[in-house]
mmCIF file of N, CA and C in Angstrom:
data_model
loop_
_atom_site.group_PDB
_atom_site.id
_atom_site.type_symbol
_atom_site.label_atom_id
_atom_site.label_comp_id
_atom_site.label_asym_id
_atom_site.label_seq_id
_atom_site.Cartn_x
_atom_site.Cartn_y
_atom_site.Cartn_z
ATOM 1 N N MET Z 881 10.312 63.619 30.500
ATOM 2 C CA MET Z 881 10.031 64.506 29.472
ATOM 3 C C MET Z 881 10.551 65.926 29.807
ATOM 4 N N LYS Z 882 10.856 66.717 28.793
ATOM 5 C CA LYS Z 882 11.405 67.991 29.000
ATOM 6 C C LYS Z 882 10.695 68.976 28.105
ATOM 7 N N ILE Z 883 10.313 70.095 28.660
ATOM 8 C CA ILE Z 883 9.602 71.160 27.908
ATOM 9 C C ILE Z 883 10.598 72.316 28.013
ATOM 10 N N GLU Z 884 11.097 72.826 26.940
ATOM 11 C CA GLU Z 884 11.927 74.094 26.926
ATOM 12 C C GLU Z 884 11.503 74.965 25.818
ATOM 13 N N PRO Z 885 10.587 75.906 25.959
ATOM 14 C CA PRO Z 885 10.090 76.774 24.891
ATOM 15 C C PRO Z 885 11.152 77.800 24.501
ATOM 16 N N LYS Z 886 11.019 78.170 23.238
ATOM 17 C CA LYS Z 886 11.806 79.188 22.601
ATOM 18 C C LYS Z 886 10.793 80.139 21.960
ATOM 19 N N LEU Z 887 10.275 81.027 22.712
ATOM 20 C CA LEU Z 887 9.134 81.835 22.285
ATOM 21 C C LEU Z 887 9.440 83.032 21.404
ATOM 22 N N GLY Z 888 10.699 83.510 21.356
ATOM 23 C CA GLY Z 888 11.024 84.748 20.623
ATOM 24 C C GLY Z 888 10.170 85.901 21.047
ATOM 25 N N ASP Z 889 9.571 86.639 20.142
ATOM 26 C CA ASP Z 889 8.717 87.762 20.470
ATOM 27 C C ASP Z 889 7.274 87.361 20.855
ATOM 28 N N LEU Z 890 6.843 86.117 20.688
ATOM 29 C CA LEU Z 890 5.554 85.658 21.057
ATOM 30 C C LEU Z 890 5.167 86.097 22.509
ATOM 31 N N THR Z 891 3.895 86.486 22.716
ATOM 32 C CA THR Z 891 3.492 86.704 24.066
ATOM 33 C C THR Z 891 2.201 86.008 24.459
ATOM 34 N N ASN Z 892 1.651 85.268 23.498
ATOM 35 C CA ASN Z 892 0.429 84.458 23.796
ATOM 36 C C ASN Z 892 0.390 83.279 22.862
ATOM 37 N N ILE Z 893 0.634 82.145 23.398
ATOM 38 C CA ILE Z 893 0.650 80.929 22.592
ATOM 39 C C ILE Z 893 0.397 79.655 23.398
ATOM 40 N N GLY Z 894 -0.157 78.618 22.852
ATOM 41 C CA GLY Z 894 -0.381 77.387 23.576
ATOM 42 C C GLY Z 894 -0.636 76.356 22.553
ATOM 43 N N GLY Z 895 -0.706 75.130 23.041
ATOM 44 C CA GLY Z 895 -0.997 74.044 22.194
ATOM 45 C C GLY Z 895 -1.037 72.651 22.858
ATOM 46 N N THR Z 896 -1.435 71.721 22.199
ATOM 47 C CA THR Z 896 -1.556 70.377 22.684
ATOM 48 C C THR Z 896 -0.831 69.419 21.643
ATOM 49 N N ILE Z 897 -0.079 68.453 22.304
ATOM 50 C CA ILE Z 897 0.518 67.386 21.384
ATOM 51 C C ILE Z 897 0.136 65.922 21.927
ATOM 52 N N ALA Z 898 0.224 65.067 21.013
ATOM 53 C CA ALA Z 898 -0.085 63.716 21.489
ATOM 54 C C ALA Z 898 1.101 63.086 22.201
ATOM 55 N N HIS Z 899 0.927 62.198 23.099
ATOM 56 C CA HIS Z 899 1.894 61.447 23.876
ATOM 57 C C HIS Z 899 1.346 60.060 24.009
ATOM 58 N N PRO Z 900 2.142 58.952 23.994
ATOM 59 C CA PRO Z 900 1.525 57.601 24.110
ATOM 60 C C PRO Z 900 0.681 57.428 25.339
ATOM 61 N N LYS Z 901 0.885 58.230 26.366
ATOM 62 C CA LYS Z 901 0.001 58.008 27.586
ATOM 63 C C LYS Z 901 -1.142 59.146 27.655
ATOM 64 N N GLY Z 902 -1.241 59.882 26.689
ATOM 65 C CA GLY Z 902 -2.383 60.962 26.676
ATOM 66 C C GLY Z 902 -1.830 62.266 26.101
ATOM 67 N N LYS Z 903 -2.540 63.373 26.296
ATOM 68 C CA LYS Z 903 -2.228 64.617 25.729
ATOM 69 C C LYS Z 903 -1.270 65.484 26.693
ATOM 70 N N ILE Z 904 -0.394 66.256 26.117
ATOM 71 C CA ILE Z 904 0.356 67.259 26.737
ATOM 72 C C ILE Z 904 -0.046 68.583 26.265
ATOM 73 N N THR Z 905 -0.519 69.450 27.152
ATOM 74 C CA THR Z 905 -0.991 70.827 26.795
ATOM 75 C C THR Z 905 -0.129 71.904 27.526
ATOM 76 N N VAL Z 906 0.256 72.930 26.756
ATOM 77 C CA VAL Z 906 1.010 74.061 27.405
ATOM 78 C C VAL Z 906 0.404 75.315 26.990
ATOM 79 N N SER Z 907 0.522 76.334 27.903
ATOM 80 C CA SER Z 907 -0.022 77.745 27.597
ATOM 81 C C SER Z 907 1.011 78.700 28.165
ATOM 82 N N TYR Z 908 1.145 79.752 27.261
ATOM 83 C CA TYR Z 908 2.130 80.880 27.752
ATOM 84 C C TYR Z 908 1.459 82.190 27.342
ATOM 85 N N VAL Z 909 1.083 83.001 28.339
ATOM 86 C CA VAL Z 909 0.478 84.247 28.216
ATOM 87 C C VAL Z 909 1.236 85.344 28.954
ATOM 88 N N LYS Z 910 1.651 86.372 28.278
ATOM 89 C CA LYS Z 910 2.309 87.526 28.925
ATOM 90 C C LYS Z 910 1.270 88.650 29.128
ATOM 91 N N ASP Z 911 1.041 89.076 30.362
ATOM 92 C CA ASP Z 911 0.173 90.008 30.701
ATOM 93 C C ASP Z 911 0.626 91.465 30.387
ATOM 94 N N LYS Z 912 -0.349 92.492 30.636
ATOM 95 C CA LYS Z 912 0.058 93.894 30.351
ATOM 96 C C LYS Z 912 1.259 94.413 31.176
ATOM 97 N N LYS Z 913 1.435 93.775 32.413
ATOM 98 C CA LYS Z 913 2.490 94.109 33.239
ATOM 99 C C LYS Z 913 3.840 93.478 32.929
ATOM 100 N N GLY Z 914 3.790 92.647 31.902
ATOM 101 C CA GLY Z 914 4.970 91.925 31.452
ATOM 102 C C GLY Z 914 5.229 90.627 32.198
ATOM 103 N N LEU Z 915 4.238 90.153 33.003
ATOM 104 C CA LEU Z 915 4.391 88.883 33.829
ATOM 105 C C LEU Z 915 3.824 87.734 32.983
ATOM 106 N N TRP Z 916 4.565 86.703 33.070
ATOM 107 C CA TRP Z 916 4.107 85.449 32.378
ATOM 108 C C TRP Z 916 3.224 84.570 33.219
ATOM 109 N N ASN Z 917 2.153 84.048 32.582
ATOM 110 C CA ASN Z 917 1.321 82.991 33.028
ATOM 111 C C ASN Z 917 1.591 81.757 32.328
ATOM 112 N N VAL Z 918 2.214 80.731 32.940
ATOM 113 C CA VAL Z 918 2.614 79.589 32.323
ATOM 114 C C VAL Z 918 2.011 78.357 32.848
ATOM 115 N N SER Z 919 1.452 77.442 32.055
ATOM 116 C CA SER Z 919 0.945 76.174 32.546
ATOM 117 C C SER Z 919 1.241 75.041 31.626
ATOM 118 N N ALA Z 920 1.335 73.885 32.170
ATOM 119 C CA ALA Z 920 1.622 72.675 31.431
ATOM 120 C C ALA Z 920 0.818 71.540 32.118
ATOM 121 N N GLU Z 921 0.136 70.818 31.268
ATOM 122 C CA GLU Z 921 -0.676 69.703 31.727
ATOM 123 C C GLU Z 921 -0.110 68.402 31.180
ATOM 124 N N LEU Z 922 0.282 67.455 32.043
ATOM 125 C CA LEU Z 922 0.800 66.206 31.569
ATOM 126 C C LEU Z 922 -0.179 64.984 31.837
ATOM 127 N N PRO Z 923 -0.091 63.936 31.094
ATOM 128 C CA PRO Z 923 -0.937 62.740 31.354
ATOM 129 C C PRO Z 923 -0.700 62.113 32.721
ATOM 130 N N GLN Z 924 -1.571 61.270 33.095
ATOM 131 C CA GLN Z 924 -1.456 60.567 34.383
ATOM 132 C C GLN Z 924 -0.079 59.738 34.353
ATOM 133 N N PHE Z 925 0.543 59.684 35.433
ATOM 134 C CA PHE Z 925 1.842 58.893 35.621
ATOM 135 C C PHE Z 925 3.019 59.516 34.850
ATOM 136 N N ILE Z 926 2.915 60.631 34.203
ATOM 137 C CA ILE Z 926 3.984 61.281 33.502
ATOM 138 C C ILE Z 926 4.483 62.535 34.270
ATOM 139 N N THR Z 927 5.819 62.553 34.479
ATOM 140 C CA THR Z 927 6.451 63.715 35.101
ATOM 141 C C THR Z 927 7.518 64.262 34.123
ATOM 142 N N GLY Z 928 8.001 65.379 34.508
ATOM 143 C CA GLY Z 928 9.027 65.970 33.600
ATOM 144 C C GLY Z 928 9.669 67.239 34.177
ATOM 145 N N THR Z 929 10.357 67.970 33.265
ATOM 146 C CA THR Z 929 10.950 69.245 33.726
ATOM 147 C C THR Z 929 10.559 70.325 32.687
ATOM 148 N N PHE Z 930 10.514 71.477 33.208
ATOM 149 C CA PHE Z 930 10.261 72.747 32.379
ATOM 150 C C PHE Z 930 11.395 73.699 32.543
ATOM 151 N N VAL Z 931 11.997 74.076 31.516
ATOM 152 C CA VAL Z 931 13.187 74.849 31.504
ATOM 153 C C VAL Z 931 12.860 76.283 30.910
ATOM 154 N N TRP Z 932 13.092 77.352 31.799
ATOM 155 C CA TRP Z 932 12.754 78.722 31.377
ATOM 156 C C TRP Z 932 13.880 79.549 31.804
ATOM 157 N N ASN Z 933 14.544 80.226 30.705
ATOM 158 C CA ASN Z 933 15.764 81.159 30.922
ATOM 159 C C ASN Z 933 16.796 80.413 31.808
ATOM 160 N N GLY Z 934 17.049 79.221 31.579
ATOM 161 C CA GLY Z 934 18.124 78.501 32.265
ATOM 162 C C GLY Z 934 17.667 77.869 33.634
ATOM 163 N N LYS Z 935 16.512 78.245 34.126
ATOM 164 C CA LYS Z 935 15.965 77.646 35.276
ATOM 165 C C LYS Z 935 15.127 76.423 35.159
ATOM 166 N N THR Z 936 15.280 75.381 35.941
ATOM 167 C CA THR Z 936 14.543 74.126 35.814
ATOM 168 C C THR Z 936 13.435 74.006 36.856
ATOM 169 N N TYR Z 937 12.235 73.655 36.418
ATOM 170 C CA TYR Z 937 11.100 73.462 37.245
ATOM 171 C C TYR Z 937 10.581 72.021 37.176
ATOM 172 N N GLN Z 938 10.255 71.492 38.194
ATOM 173 C CA GLN Z 938 9.786 70.064 38.149
ATOM 174 C C GLN Z 938 8.283 70.126 37.824
ATOM 175 N N LEU Z 939 7.765 69.158 36.980
ATOM 176 C CA LEU Z 939 6.463 68.973 36.573
ATOM 177 C C LEU Z 939 5.911 67.654 37.048
ATOM 178 N N GLY Z 940 4.725 67.607 37.569
ATOM 179 C CA GLY Z 940 4.049 66.450 37.975
ATOM 180 C C GLY Z 940 2.929 66.109 37.005
ATOM 181 N N GLU Z 941 2.271 64.886 37.137
ATOM 182 C CA GLU Z 941 1.159 64.580 36.325
ATOM 183 C C GLU Z 941 0.044 65.514 36.631
ATOM 184 N N GLY Z 942 -0.850 65.769 35.599
ATOM 185 C CA GLY Z 942 -1.960 66.685 35.706
ATOM 186 C C GLY Z 942 -1.510 68.189 35.455
ATOM 187 N N LYS Z 943 -2.279 69.097 35.909
ATOM 188 C CA LYS Z 943 -2.067 70.555 35.554
ATOM 189 C C LYS Z 943 -0.907 71.078 36.547
ATOM 190 N N ASN Z 944 -0.059 71.850 35.910
ATOM 191 C CA ASN Z 944 0.965 72.461 36.624
ATOM 192 C C ASN Z 944 1.039 73.934 36.338
ATOM 193 N N THR Z 945 1.025 74.792 37.247
ATOM 194 C CA THR Z 945 1.132 76.198 37.078
ATOM 195 C C THR Z 945 2.493 76.599 37.433
ATOM 196 N N ILE Z 946 3.318 77.207 36.537
ATOM 197 C CA ILE Z 946 4.612 77.488 36.768
ATOM 198 C C ILE Z 946 4.884 78.898 36.916
ATOM 199 N N ASP Z 947 5.557 79.339 38.086
ATOM 200 C CA ASP Z 947 5.800 80.747 38.340
ATOM 201 C C ASP Z 947 7.193 81.009 37.856
ATOM 202 N N VAL Z 948 7.259 81.638 36.614
ATOM 203 C CA VAL Z 948 8.514 81.899 36.044
ATOM 204 C C VAL Z 948 8.890 83.404 36.267
ATOM 205 N N ASN Z 949 8.139 84.127 37.089
ATOM 206 C CA ASN Z 949 8.289 85.557 37.286
ATOM 207 C C ASN Z 949 9.237 85.887 38.453
ATOM 208 N N LYS Z 950 9.720 84.886 39.195
ATOM 209 C CA LYS Z 950 10.501 85.097 40.399
ATOM 210 C C LYS Z 950 11.834 85.527 40.046
#
Protein backbone atom coordinates (compact mmCIF):
# COMPACT_ATOMS: atom_id res chain seq x y z
CA MET A 1 0.00 0.00 0.00
CA LYS A 2 1.19 3.51 -0.79
CA ILE A 3 0.34 6.83 0.86
CA GLU A 4 1.29 9.93 -1.11
CA PRO A 5 -0.49 13.07 0.13
CA LYS A 6 -1.03 16.19 -1.94
CA LEU A 7 -1.87 18.73 0.79
CA GLY A 8 -1.60 21.98 -1.14
CA ASP A 9 -1.93 24.84 1.38
CA LEU A 10 -3.38 22.65 4.16
CA THR A 11 -1.40 22.64 7.40
CA ASN A 12 -3.55 20.43 9.65
CA ILE A 13 -5.49 17.46 8.35
CA GLY A 14 -6.04 13.82 9.12
CA GLY A 15 -8.45 11.02 8.56
CA THR A 16 -9.27 7.36 8.65
CA ILE A 17 -10.26 5.04 5.81
CA ALA A 18 -11.46 1.46 5.80
CA HIS A 19 -9.20 -1.36 4.60
CA PRO A 20 -10.16 -5.06 4.38
CA LYS A 21 -7.72 -5.77 7.26
CA GLY A 22 -8.74 -2.80 9.46
CA LYS A 23 -8.44 0.98 9.54
CA ILE A 24 -5.73 3.19 8.06
CA THR A 25 -5.30 6.50 9.89
CA VAL A 26 -3.10 9.43 8.87
CA SER A 27 -2.35 12.80 10.47
CA TYR A 28 -0.45 15.83 9.14
CA VAL A 29 0.19 18.87 11.36
CA LYS A 30 2.52 21.76 10.53
CA ASP A 31 3.73 23.56 13.68
CA LYS A 32 4.50 27.26 14.17
CA LYS A 33 8.14 26.67 13.18
CA GLY A 34 7.06 25.19 9.86
CA LEU A 35 7.95 21.61 10.83
CA TRP A 36 5.63 18.76 9.97
CA ASN A 37 4.42 16.12 12.42
CA VAL A 38 3.28 13.18 10.30
CA SER A 39 1.93 9.83 11.42
CA ALA A 40 0.27 6.86 9.78
CA GLU A 41 -1.29 3.86 11.47
CA LEU A 42 -1.73 0.63 9.51
CA PRO A 43 -3.64 -2.54 10.38
CA GLN A 44 -1.84 -5.61 11.69
CA PHE A 45 0.15 -7.48 9.01
CA ILE A 46 -0.05 -4.53 6.57
CA THR A 47 3.06 -2.65 5.45
CA GLY A 48 3.52 0.07 2.88
CA THR A 49 5.33 3.16 1.74
CA PHE A 50 4.84 6.85 2.40
CA VAL A 51 6.00 9.32 -0.26
CA TRP A 52 6.69 12.95 0.68
CA ASN A 53 8.31 15.43 -1.73
CA GLY A 54 9.77 12.60 -3.79
CA LYS A 55 11.30 10.75 -0.82
CA THR A 56 10.00 7.30 0.12
CA TYR A 57 9.66 6.06 3.73
CA GLN A 58 8.85 2.49 4.74
CA LEU A 59 5.76 1.90 6.89
CA GLY A 60 5.21 -1.05 9.19
CA GLU A 61 2.06 -2.33 10.82
CA GLY A 62 0.77 -0.24 13.72
CA LYS A 63 1.66 3.39 14.39
CA ASN A 64 4.39 5.03 12.31
CA THR A 65 5.85 8.46 13.01
CA ILE A 66 7.49 9.81 9.87
CA ASP A 67 10.23 12.45 10.11
CA VAL A 68 9.78 14.39 6.88
CA ASN A 69 11.74 17.43 8.17
CA LYS A 70 15.24 16.09 7.40
